[in-house]
Tab-separated table of C-alpha atoms and ligand atoms in Angstrom:
chain	number	residue	atom	x	y	z
I	240	UNK	CA	-30.042	5.032	-39.523
I	241	UNK	CA	-31.808	1.144	-39.666
I	242	UNK	CA	-34.381	0.884	-37.645
I	243	UNK	CA	-35.142	-2.653	-36.155
I	244	UNK	CA	-38.247	-4.059	-34.896
I	245	UNK	CA	-38.460	-7.057	-32.549
I	246	UNK	CA	-41.475	-8.903	-32.112
I	247	UNK	CA	-41.750	-10.697	-28.813
I	248	UNK	CA	-39.888	-9.371	-25.608
I	249	UNK	CA	-38.768	-12.619	-23.979
I	250	UNK	CA	-35.450	-14.360	-23.576
I	251	UNK	CA	-34.354	-14.085	-27.562
I	252	UNK	CA	-35.817	-10.531	-27.726
I	253	UNK	CA	-34.071	-9.111	-24.824
I	254	UNK	CA	-30.564	-10.809	-26.114
I	255	UNK	CA	-30.834	-9.390	-29.504
I	256	UNK	CA	-31.802	-5.699	-28.511
I	257	UNK	CA	-29.162	-5.659	-25.816
I	258	UNK	CA	-26.491	-7.202	-28.450
I	259	UNK	CA	-27.620	-4.771	-31.206
I	260	UNK	CA	-26.606	-2.330	-28.712
I	261	UNK	CA	-23.550	-3.470	-27.290
I	262	UNK	CA	-22.168	-3.555	-31.039
I	263	UNK	CA	-22.735	0.049	-31.394
I	264	UNK	CA	-25.776	0.019	-32.973
I	265	UNK	CA	-27.429	3.263	-32.321
I	266	UNK	CA	-30.411	3.133	-34.542
I	267	UNK	CA	-33.988	2.925	-33.457
I	268	UNK	CA	-34.932	-0.414	-31.712
I	269	UNK	CA	-38.604	-1.357	-31.048
I	270	UNK	CA	-39.362	-4.483	-29.145
I	271	UNK	CA	-42.831	-5.523	-29.186
I	272	UNK	CA	-44.331	-8.101	-26.313
I	273	UNK	CA	-47.730	-9.532	-26.066
I	274	UNK	CA	-47.216	-10.103	-22.233
I	275	UNK	CA	-47.706	-6.966	-20.012
I	276	UNK	CA	-43.987	-7.231	-18.204
I	277	UNK	CA	-40.480	-6.529	-19.104
I	278	UNK	CA	-38.580	-9.198	-20.555
I	279	UNK	CA	-38.019	-11.844	-17.691
I	280	UNK	CA	-36.609	-15.594	-17.547
I	281	UNK	CA	-38.938	-18.647	-17.872
I	282	UNK	CA	-36.972	-21.302	-15.929
I	283	UNK	CA	-37.817	-20.187	-12.449
I	284	UNK	CA	-41.517	-20.079	-13.069
I	285	UNK	CA	-41.445	-24.069	-12.789
I	286	UNK	CA	-38.608	-24.048	-9.846
I	287	UNK	CA	-37.919	-21.418	-7.292
I	288	UNK	CA	-40.490	-18.922	-8.476
I	289	UNK	CA	-43.351	-21.451	-8.339
I	290	UNK	CA	-42.011	-22.563	-4.817
I	291	UNK	CA	-42.202	-18.904	-3.648
I	292	UNK	CA	-38.586	-18.878	-2.947
I	293	UNK	CA	-37.989	-16.028	-5.591
I	294	UNK	CA	-38.810	-12.433	-6.004
I	295	UNK	CA	-40.749	-10.918	-9.110
I	296	UNK	CA	-37.984	-8.619	-9.603
I	297	UNK	CA	-35.282	-11.323	-9.844
I	298	UNK	CA	-37.050	-12.728	-12.783
I	299	UNK	CA	-36.306	-9.648	-14.869
I	300	UNK	CA	-33.543	-10.299	-17.347
I	301	UNK	CA	-32.678	-6.712	-17.173
I	302	UNK	CA	-33.643	-3.897	-14.338
I	303	UNK	CA	-36.632	-2.222	-15.943
I	304	UNK	CA	-34.568	0.965	-16.543
I	305	UNK	CA	-31.941	-0.765	-18.624
I	306	UNK	CA	-34.305	-0.560	-21.899
I	307	UNK	CA	-35.038	3.236	-21.240
I	308	UNK	CA	-30.739	3.786	-20.499
I	309	UNK	CA	-30.555	1.987	-23.770
I	310	UNK	CA	-33.077	3.851	-25.916
I	311	UNK	CA	-34.862	0.520	-26.585
I	312	UNK	CA	-38.477	1.692	-27.076
I	313	UNK	CA	-40.592	-1.413	-25.377
I	314	UNK	CA	-43.944	-1.748	-26.481
I	315	UNK	CA	-45.569	-4.360	-24.032
I	316	UNK	CA	-48.740	-5.629	-23.923
I	317	UNK	CA	-49.044	-5.180	-27.729
I	318	UNK	CA	-49.671	-8.003	-29.935
I	319	UNK	CA	-48.568	-7.694	-33.815
I	320	UNK	CA	-51.263	-8.752	-35.645
I	321	UNK	CA	-49.641	-8.735	-39.356
I	322	UNK	CA	-46.460	-8.436	-40.894
I	323	UNK	CA	-46.087	-6.656	-44.409
I	324	UNK	CA	-42.758	-8.310	-45.931
I	325	UNK	CA	-43.143	-5.821	-49.162
I	326	UNK	CA	-44.109	-2.756	-47.461
I	327	UNK	CA	-41.960	-3.696	-44.456
I	328	UNK	CA	-43.959	-3.127	-41.561
I	329	UNK	CA	-46.143	-4.255	-38.645
I	330	UNK	CA	-49.412	-3.806	-37.290
I	331	UNK	CA	-50.508	-4.205	-34.161
I	332	UNK	CA	-53.959	-5.455	-33.104
I	333	UNK	CA	-54.925	-1.884	-32.284
I	334	UNK	CA	-54.240	-1.170	-36.054
I	335	UNK	CA	-51.148	0.813	-35.267
I	336	UNK	CA	-48.529	0.496	-37.902
I	337	UNK	CA	-44.781	0.391	-37.164
I	338	UNK	CA	-42.101	0.472	-40.222
I	339	UNK	CA	-38.933	-1.557	-39.851
I	340	UNK	CA	-35.760	-2.151	-42.121
I	341	UNK	CA	-34.967	-5.192	-40.379
I	342	UNK	CA	-37.321	-7.672	-38.320
I	343	UNK	CA	-36.407	-10.004	-35.941
I	344	UNK	CA	-39.249	-12.376	-34.888
I	345	UNK	CA	-38.576	-13.909	-31.314
I	346	UNK	CA	-42.063	-15.005	-30.528
I	347	UNK	CA	-41.515	-18.324	-28.834
I	348	UNK	CA	-43.638	-21.073	-28.420
I	349	UNK	CA	-46.559	-22.020	-26.297
I	350	UNK	CA	-47.660	-24.756	-24.537
I	351	UNK	CA	-50.128	-27.461	-26.285
I	352	UNK	CA	-53.160	-27.680	-24.223
I	353	UNK	CA	-55.793	-30.648	-23.446
I	354	UNK	CA	-58.831	-30.367	-25.871
I	355	UNK	CA	-61.993	-28.857	-24.307
I	356	UNK	CA	-63.804	-31.888	-25.373
I	357	UNK	CA	-61.751	-33.676	-22.959
I	358	UNK	CA	-62.341	-31.138	-19.948
I	359	UNK	CA	-59.188	-28.845	-21.210
I	360	UNK	CA	-60.908	-25.824	-20.670
I	361	UNK	CA	-62.199	-26.497	-16.988
I	362	UNK	CA	-60.962	-24.168	-14.298
I	363	UNK	CA	-57.747	-24.914	-12.240
I	364	UNK	CA	-56.306	-26.732	-15.299
I	365	UNK	CA	-52.864	-24.974	-15.879
I	366	UNK	CA	-50.288	-24.934	-18.417
I	367	UNK	CA	-46.555	-23.607	-17.296
I	368	UNK	CA	-45.588	-20.890	-19.751
I	369	UNK	CA	-45.809	-17.246	-18.498
I	370	UNK	CA	-45.737	-15.714	-15.165
I	371	UNK	CA	-49.432	-14.862	-15.438
I	372	UNK	CA	-49.843	-18.837	-15.724
I	373	UNK	CA	-47.913	-19.406	-12.385
I	374	UNK	CA	-49.460	-16.560	-10.432
I	375	UNK	CA	-52.714	-17.992	-11.392
I	376	UNK	CA	-51.636	-21.462	-10.204
I	377	UNK	CA	-49.716	-20.745	-7.282
I	378	UNK	CA	-52.528	-20.012	-4.602
I	379	UNK	CA	-53.749	-23.565	-5.496
I	380	UNK	CA	-50.636	-25.279	-4.349
I	381	UNK	CA	-51.925	-25.572	-0.798
I	382	UNK	CA	-50.710	-28.601	1.246
I	383	UNK	CA	-52.943	-31.752	1.081
I	384	UNK	CA	-54.543	-30.532	-2.491
I	385	UNK	CA	-54.424	-33.415	-4.890
I	386	UNK	CA	-52.113	-32.308	-8.075
I	387	UNK	CA	-52.575	-34.354	-11.093
I	388	UNK	CA	-49.435	-33.515	-13.604
I	389	UNK	CA	-50.039	-34.570	-17.168
I	390	UNK	CA	-46.701	-35.079	-18.963
I	391	UNK	CA	-43.439	-36.290	-17.652
I	392	UNK	CA	-41.204	-34.208	-19.291
I	393	UNK	CA	-39.264	-31.497	-17.608
I	394	UNK	CA	-41.490	-29.057	-17.007
I	395	UNK	CA	-44.311	-31.859	-15.699
I	396	UNK	CA	-41.563	-33.309	-13.442
I	397	UNK	CA	-40.369	-29.619	-11.690
I	398	UNK	CA	-43.987	-29.017	-11.181
I	399	UNK	CA	-44.400	-32.185	-9.463
I	400	UNK	CA	-41.227	-31.397	-7.578
I	401	UNK	CA	-42.598	-28.061	-6.492
I	402	UNK	CA	-45.958	-29.358	-5.316
I	403	UNK	CA	-44.667	-32.527	-3.420
I	404	UNK	CA	-42.110	-30.146	-1.516
I	405	UNK	CA	-45.038	-27.969	-0.481
I	406	UNK	CA	-47.019	-30.930	0.457
I	407	UNK	CA	-49.727	-31.515	-2.057
I	408	UNK	CA	-50.568	-35.322	-2.882
I	409	UNK	CA	-49.012	-35.377	-6.303
I	410	UNK	CA	-49.851	-38.156	-9.082
I	411	UNK	CA	-47.871	-37.562	-12.427
I	412	UNK	CA	-49.131	-39.512	-15.388
I	413	UNK	CA	-46.888	-40.419	-18.597
I	414	UNK	CA	-48.479	-41.789	-21.508
I	415	UNK	CA	-44.944	-42.956	-23.315
I	416	UNK	CA	-43.594	-46.198	-21.927
I	417	UNK	CA	-41.602	-44.098	-19.783
I	418	UNK	CA	-40.916	-40.453	-18.168
I	419	UNK	CA	-38.490	-38.046	-20.271
I	420	UNK	CA	-38.453	-40.732	-22.918
I	421	UNK	CA	-38.572	-38.111	-25.727
I	422	UNK	CA	-35.321	-36.234	-24.217
I	423	UNK	CA	-33.115	-38.808	-22.215
I	424	UNK	CA	-31.957	-42.414	-21.703
I	425	UNK	CA	-33.767	-44.911	-19.611
I	426	UNK	CA	-30.799	-44.311	-17.211
I	427	UNK	CA	-32.178	-40.581	-16.739
I	428	UNK	CA	-35.859	-41.799	-16.662
I	429	UNK	CA	-34.973	-44.556	-13.757
I	430	UNK	CA	-32.915	-41.399	-11.775
I	431	UNK	CA	-35.784	-39.168	-11.783
I	432	UNK	CA	-38.781	-41.666	-11.093
I	433	UNK	CA	-36.736	-43.156	-8.180
I	434	UNK	CA	-36.357	-39.273	-6.925
I	435	UNK	CA	-39.845	-38.528	-7.588
I	436	UNK	CA	-41.063	-41.518	-5.862
I	437	UNK	CA	-39.030	-41.455	-2.915
I	438	UNK	CA	-40.658	-37.835	-2.590
I	439	UNK	CA	-43.794	-39.168	-2.260
I	440	UNK	CA	-45.006	-38.550	-5.810
I	441	UNK	CA	-47.410	-41.498	-7.556
I	442	UNK	CA	-45.429	-41.912	-11.308
I	443	UNK	CA	-47.705	-43.883	-13.495
I	444	UNK	CA	-46.174	-44.368	-17.074
I	445	UNK	CA	-47.650	-45.964	-20.343
I	446	UNK	CA	-51.044	-44.429	-19.370
I	447	UNK	CA	-52.696	-41.893	-21.230
I	448	UNK	CA	-55.752	-39.131	-19.768
I	449	UNK	CA	-59.008	-40.187	-21.168
I	450	UNK	CA	-60.696	-37.290	-19.951
I	451	UNK	CA	-61.206	-34.764	-16.982
I	452	UNK	CA	-64.257	-34.261	-15.123
I	453	UNK	CA	-65.554	-31.218	-13.833
I	454	UNK	CA	-67.485	-29.647	-10.820
I	455	UNK	CA	-69.066	-26.189	-10.849
I	456	UNK	CA	-66.539	-25.480	-13.690
I	457	UNK	CA	-63.632	-26.615	-12.004
I	458	UNK	CA	-61.623	-29.865	-12.613
I	459	UNK	CA	-62.693	-32.449	-10.195
I	460	UNK	CA	-61.526	-35.686	-11.106
I	461	UNK	CA	-59.447	-37.436	-14.048
I	462	UNK	CA	-60.565	-40.747	-15.791
I	463	UNK	CA	-57.337	-42.541	-17.002
I	464	UNK	CA	-57.254	-44.793	-20.239
I	465	UNK	CA	-57.302	-47.912	-18.053
I	466	UNK	CA	-60.456	-46.690	-16.357
I	467	UNK	CA	-59.005	-45.056	-13.127
I	468	UNK	CA	-61.071	-42.489	-11.588
I	469	UNK	CA	-58.693	-40.209	-9.772
I	470	UNK	CA	-60.010	-37.407	-7.852
I	471	UNK	CA	-57.898	-34.267	-8.469
I	472	UNK	CA	-58.098	-30.468	-7.289
I	473	UNK	CA	-56.210	-29.063	-9.944
I	474	UNK	CA	-54.092	-30.570	-13.053
I	475	UNK	CA	-50.945	-29.377	-14.511
I	476	UNK	CA	-50.572	-29.902	-18.214
I	477	UNK	CA	-46.885	-30.531	-19.334
I	478	UNK	CA	-47.310	-32.014	-22.922
I	479	UNK	CA	-45.199	-30.151	-24.956
I	480	UNK	CA	-44.754	-26.857	-27.025
I	481	UNK	CA	-45.622	-25.629	-30.312
I	482	UNK	CA	-43.680	-22.681	-31.721
I	483	UNK	CA	-45.503	-19.417	-32.716
I	484	UNK	CA	-45.286	-19.637	-36.089
I	485	UNK	CA	-48.712	-18.678	-37.370
I	486	UNK	CA	-47.499	-14.691	-37.426
I	487	UNK	CA	-44.814	-15.584	-40.090
I	488	UNK	CA	-46.760	-18.341	-41.942
I	489	UNK	CA	-49.532	-15.674	-42.728
I	490	UNK	CA	-47.016	-13.193	-43.996
I	491	UNK	CA	-46.067	-15.875	-46.561
I	492	UNK	CA	-42.703	-16.679	-44.543
I	493	UNK	CA	-41.623	-20.411	-45.266
I	494	UNK	CA	-42.131	-22.652	-42.075
I	495	UNK	CA	-40.516	-25.920	-41.140
I	496	UNK	CA	-40.821	-27.107	-37.793
I	497	UNK	CA	-41.495	-23.537	-36.669
I	498	UNK	CA	-39.909	-20.383	-38.671
I	499	UNK	CA	-37.498	-21.775	-41.079
I	500	UNK	CA	-33.965	-19.749	-41.205
I	501	UNK	CA	-30.931	-20.661	-42.737
I	502	UNK	CA	-27.648	-20.781	-40.758
I	503	UNK	CA	-27.293	-17.053	-40.303
I	504	UNK	CA	-31.035	-16.761	-38.896
I	505	UNK	CA	-32.352	-15.106	-42.178
I	506	UNK	CA	-35.826	-16.219	-42.788
I	507	UNK	CA	-36.988	-16.546	-46.414
I	508	UNK	CA	-38.081	-13.046	-46.323
I	509	UNK	CA	-35.691	-10.483	-46.989
I	510	UNK	CA	-34.503	-8.437	-44.086
I	511	UNK	CA	-36.699	-10.537	-41.823
I	512	UNK	CA	-34.598	-12.797	-39.542
I	513	UNK	CA	-35.744	-15.466	-36.554
I	514	UNK	CA	-34.594	-16.607	-33.334
I	515	UNK	CA	-35.560	-18.617	-30.111
I	516	UNK	CA	-37.962	-21.484	-29.666
I	517	UNK	CA	-39.941	-20.082	-32.890
I	518	UNK	CA	-37.158	-21.000	-35.246
I	519	UNK	CA	-35.497	-24.170	-36.689
I	520	UNK	CA	-32.133	-23.893	-38.157
I	521	UNK	CA	-29.707	-26.001	-39.844
I	522	UNK	CA	-27.670	-28.303	-37.917
I	523	UNK	CA	-25.497	-31.483	-38.494
I	524	UNK	CA	-26.740	-32.004	-42.259
I	525	UNK	CA	-30.249	-31.583	-41.178
I	526	UNK	CA	-32.650	-28.981	-39.450
I	527	UNK	CA	-33.597	-28.579	-35.560
I	528	UNK	CA	-35.416	-26.268	-33.221
I	529	UNK	CA	-34.262	-25.945	-29.732
I	530	UNK	CA	-35.951	-25.071	-26.853
I	531	UNK	CA	-33.565	-23.872	-24.236
I	532	UNK	CA	-32.048	-20.305	-22.635
I	533	UNK	CA	-28.685	-21.050	-24.270
I	534	UNK	CA	-30.200	-21.345	-27.446
I	535	UNK	CA	-32.698	-18.125	-27.352
I	536	UNK	CA	-29.357	-16.317	-26.492
I	537	UNK	CA	-27.365	-17.401	-28.792
I	538	UNK	CA	-28.918	-17.775	-31.610
I	539	UNK	CA	-30.652	-13.995	-31.002
I	540	UNK	CA	-26.802	-12.459	-30.799
I	541	UNK	CA	-25.974	-14.153	-34.064
I	542	UNK	CA	-28.824	-12.822	-35.659
I	543	UNK	CA	-28.113	-9.059	-34.279
I	544	UNK	CA	-24.337	-9.572	-35.418
I	545	UNK	CA	-25.731	-10.848	-38.845
I	546	UNK	CA	-28.064	-7.706	-39.166
I	547	UNK	CA	-25.402	-5.427	-38.834
I	548	UNK	CA	-23.953	-6.827	-41.500
I	549	UNK	CA	-21.867	-9.885	-40.599
I	550	UNK	CA	-21.988	-13.778	-42.302
I	551	UNK	CA	-21.654	-15.459	-39.264
I	552	UNK	CA	-23.084	-19.050	-38.882
I	553	UNK	CA	-24.927	-20.163	-35.745
I	554	UNK	CA	-23.172	-23.277	-34.394
I	555	UNK	CA	-25.356	-24.335	-31.507
I	556	UNK	CA	-23.753	-25.606	-28.393
I	557	UNK	CA	-26.863	-27.320	-26.818
I	558	UNK	CA	-27.119	-27.075	-23.294
I	559	UNK	CA	-29.719	-27.261	-20.677
I	560	UNK	CA	-30.925	-27.682	-16.999
I	561	UNK	CA	-33.464	-28.850	-14.794
I	562	UNK	CA	-33.820	-28.507	-10.606
I	563	UNK	CA	-35.892	-31.288	-8.833
I	564	UNK	CA	-35.952	-31.304	-5.051
I	565	UNK	CA	-32.176	-31.294	-3.927
I	566	UNK	CA	-30.924	-32.366	-7.470
I	567	UNK	CA	-29.545	-30.324	-10.094
I	568	UNK	CA	-29.145	-31.830	-13.680
I	569	UNK	CA	-27.026	-30.439	-16.169
I	570	UNK	CA	-27.371	-31.501	-19.917
I	571	UNK	CA	-24.850	-30.577	-22.611
I	572	UNK	CA	-25.013	-32.009	-26.720
I	573	UNK	CA	-27.585	-33.430	-28.130
I	574	UNK	CA	-28.003	-37.409	-27.582
I	575	UNK	CA	-29.801	-38.315	-31.009
I	576	UNK	CA	-28.615	-41.445	-32.411
I	577	UNK	CA	-26.363	-42.517	-29.286
I	578	UNK	CA	-26.133	-46.493	-29.172
I	579	UNK	CA	-24.782	-46.672	-25.434
I	580	UNK	CA	-24.561	-45.367	-22.195
I	581	UNK	CA	-21.453	-45.097	-19.947
I	582	UNK	CA	-22.334	-44.100	-16.708
I	583	UNK	CA	-20.126	-42.414	-14.188
I	584	UNK	CA	-20.854	-43.245	-10.502
I	585	UNK	CA	-19.844	-40.682	-7.216
I	586	UNK	CA	-21.138	-40.844	-4.068
I	587	UNK	CA	-24.910	-40.700	-2.792
I	588	UNK	CA	-26.733	-38.838	-5.746
I	589	UNK	CA	-24.141	-37.902	-7.658
I	590	UNK	CA	-23.899	-39.595	-11.041
I	591	UNK	CA	-23.548	-38.753	-14.964
I	592	UNK	CA	-24.565	-40.405	-17.912
I	593	UNK	CA	-22.482	-40.212	-21.117
I	594	UNK	CA	-24.024	-40.476	-24.536
I	595	UNK	CA	-21.788	-42.405	-27.369
I	596	UNK	CA	-22.600	-43.478	-30.908
I	597	UNK	CA	-19.716	-45.703	-31.544
I	598	UNK	CA	-16.648	-44.002	-30.041
I	599	UNK	CA	-18.049	-40.817	-30.154
I	600	UNK	CA	-19.160	-38.707	-27.387
I	601	UNK	CA	-22.369	-36.982	-28.424
I	602	UNK	CA	-23.789	-35.702	-24.847
I	603	UNK	CA	-24.054	-35.957	-21.037
I	604	UNK	CA	-26.756	-35.961	-18.354
I	605	UNK	CA	-24.852	-35.067	-15.206
I	606	UNK	CA	-26.845	-35.085	-11.877
I	607	UNK	CA	-25.510	-33.194	-8.820
I	608	UNK	CA	-21.777	-33.355	-11.004
I	609	UNK	CA	-20.919	-29.875	-12.051
I	610	UNK	CA	-17.478	-30.931	-12.457
I	611	UNK	CA	-18.575	-33.918	-14.846
I	612	UNK	CA	-20.789	-31.156	-16.556
I	613	UNK	CA	-18.284	-28.608	-17.361
I	614	UNK	CA	-15.525	-31.297	-18.718
I	615	UNK	CA	-18.047	-33.588	-20.698
I	616	UNK	CA	-19.478	-29.724	-22.180
I	617	UNK	CA	-16.026	-29.020	-22.903
I	618	UNK	CA	-15.183	-32.226	-24.388
I	619	UNK	CA	-18.515	-32.353	-27.022
I	620	UNK	CA	-17.504	-28.775	-27.874
I	621	UNK	CA	-14.023	-29.706	-28.627
I	622	UNK	CA	-15.337	-32.585	-30.666
I	623	UNK	CA	-13.136	-35.018	-28.364
I	624	UNK	CA	-14.095	-38.216	-27.341
I	625	UNK	CA	-12.919	-39.671	-23.903
I	626	UNK	CA	-12.073	-43.078	-23.505
I	627	UNK	CA	-15.358	-44.677	-21.974
I	628	UNK	CA	-13.398	-46.835	-19.772
I	629	UNK	CA	-11.634	-43.871	-18.249
I	630	UNK	CA	-15.149	-42.025	-18.018
I	631	UNK	CA	-16.682	-45.066	-16.302
I	632	UNK	CA	-13.682	-45.198	-13.615
I	633	UNK	CA	-15.107	-42.720	-10.612
I	634	UNK	CA	-11.801	-42.518	-9.350
I	635	UNK	CA	-10.009	-41.110	-12.171
I	636	UNK	CA	-9.539	-37.099	-12.641
I	637	UNK	CA	-11.240	-36.349	-16.012
I	638	UNK	CA	-9.498	-32.847	-16.393
I	639	UNK	CA	-5.952	-34.253	-18.363
I	640	UNK	CA	-8.857	-35.561	-21.012
I	641	UNK	CA	-9.204	-31.833	-21.990
I	642	UNK	CA	-5.609	-31.776	-22.805
I	643	UNK	CA	-5.017	-35.191	-24.451
B	232	LIG	P1	-40.115	-16.767	-24.762
B	232	LIG	O1	-39.245	-16.282	-24.035
B	232	LIG	O2	-41.340	-17.441	-24.787
B	232	LIG	O3	-40.347	-14.979	-25.393
B	232	LIG	C1	-41.539	-15.084	-26.555
B	232	LIG	C2	-42.276	-13.585	-26.334
B	232	LIG	O4	-43.066	-13.249	-27.711
B	232	LIG	C3	-43.407	-14.292	-25.365
B	232	LIG	O5	-43.503	-13.375	-24.331
B	232	LIG	C4	-44.523	-14.235	-26.169
B	232	LIG	O6	-45.949	-13.308	-25.219
B	232	LIG	C5	-44.242	-13.049	-27.304
B	232	LIG	N1	-44.895	-13.205	-28.672
B	232	LIG	C6	-45.585	-13.894	-29.284
B	232	LIG	N2	-46.266	-13.633	-30.092
B	232	LIG	C7	-46.566	-12.236	-30.177
B	232	LIG	C8	-46.834	-11.196	-30.944
B	232	LIG	N3	-47.494	-11.616	-32.120
B	232	LIG	N4	-46.847	-10.146	-30.770
B	232	LIG	C9	-46.196	-9.650	-29.806
B	232	LIG	N5	-45.557	-10.675	-28.494
B	232	LIG	C10	-45.604	-11.839	-29.368
B	232	LIG	N6	-34.979	-23.777	-20.485
B	232	LIG	C11	-33.560	-23.945	-19.990
B	232	LIG	O7	-32.347	-23.629	-21.066
B	232	LIG	N7	-33.522	-24.521	-18.830
B	232	LIG	C12	-34.569	-24.437	-18.073
B	232	LIG	O8	-34.417	-25.071	-16.926
B	232	LIG	C13	-35.602	-23.904	-18.583
B	232	LIG	N8	-36.829	-24.233	-17.728
B	232	LIG	C14	-38.092	-23.701	-18.505
B	232	LIG	C15	-39.032	-23.767	-17.353
B	232	LIG	C16	-40.328	-23.311	-17.679
B	232	LIG	C17	-41.989	-23.280	-17.127
B	232	LIG	C18	-40.191	-22.563	-19.249
B	232	LIG	C19	-42.257	-22.190	-19.705
B	232	LIG	C20	-39.485	-22.560	-20.385
B	232	LIG	C21	-38.363	-23.040	-19.578
B	232	LIG	N9	-37.038	-23.325	-20.699
B	232	LIG	C22	-35.778	-23.582	-19.886
B	232	LIG	C23	-37.338	-22.519	-21.728
B	232	LIG	C24	-36.903	-21.348	-21.765
B	232	LIG	O9	-37.223	-20.838	-21.266
B	232	LIG	C25	-37.327	-21.268	-23.543
B	232	LIG	O10	-36.639	-21.852	-24.293
B	232	LIG	C26	-37.049	-19.469	-23.698
B	232	LIG	O11	-37.287	-18.689	-22.743
B	232	LIG	C27	-37.051	-19.127	-25.189
B	232	LIG	O12	-36.946	-17.704	-25.718
B	232	LIG	P2	-37.903	-17.031	-26.867
B	232	LIG	O13	-37.142	-15.696	-26.695
B	232	LIG	O14	-37.536	-17.730	-27.965
B	232	LIG	O15	-39.375	-17.375	-26.183
């Protein structure tokens, strides 16, 4: 009976273990996780949970009893320190050795930090990745406190929205010329800049951080690249993530923007697989690594199928969402290489931006427009590209496009 070890008890690890059981695998499954809590969802950490509107129990991906019922051995608060791909063992930090027939690496990613040399290690400088991070920062979210958010990506913007809703005085700085520059069109950046500004957030773009200044070990101010001296009671750093790939690298497993896998989820070492934020995979003639719940689940499930003997390729169908104030942003597809945006404007704050390359629809950003999102997503997955004039006509029903 094949024994399967999963390193990383997060979104991908949990999906993989559950899928193995649902496919009928009856051999031992051991899931080892560094965090002391059962697998949980991260998206609410910068949204409802940080806002205090979601209970801890609702974060769990499965009821804690699920793992016992499914005979999945959870080893929590345990870090894997080494992999021996020849002996097929992993070693925990306390020296315990666990053997595997197949090993899945679902080690996720971690936030980039500000260097200690510019104050990154001061107290009340936070990143948003784990439950522990958020439990530490939430008590500092007091009305009137001055919060500086470094980085205008989704995590930074979501944290800014929560802070503003809770009455903090919020400034967000982004070093690039515009917020969301790495991931979205100027139209989407403009939408969210306006939204945040309307909620009292000061958004400053094209301005870097020079350094943080501390008092009694805690951050007290930030000096910006133009010399601005900004008082700050807390700082949230949202400047991107890096894949947790060092464990694999030390075992001699090939890396390429994370742990390199083939289309089936195999790494360069026999019987070692990878999925989720830590893994890059072939896509559209190149190679990508996605940082999303949808990818973590879908890729992990493909790995489960393949561990059990199938030869199924992972075909990513990217989707993502973000909640800020009363706006739900839903994204489908990948916008890389787009050359024009088609706007579909609904009432009030309802709008969607459709990314085209030539006549080909690549992706959609839909704000408070679940219908446009669902139809756009289906069209992209079906490889269909609607006439931009129809998309732009807000009075046109899009549904018939799915049948056209
Ligand atoms: P993780 O969920 O990070 O799990 C990896 C686990 O492996 C971690 O618990 C880590 O401690 C553990 N680990 C690492 N190394 C070891 C080791 N050596 N030994 C033992 N354990 C180890 N995605 C969306 O699609 N929509 C969203 O709105 C969204 N919002 C987000 C908001 C926040 C605040 C964050 C942090 C992420 C958000 N994401 C969102 C991204 C999404 O949560 C991740 O893409 C997803 O969690 C990736 O799953 P994973 O299993 O690859 O990694």
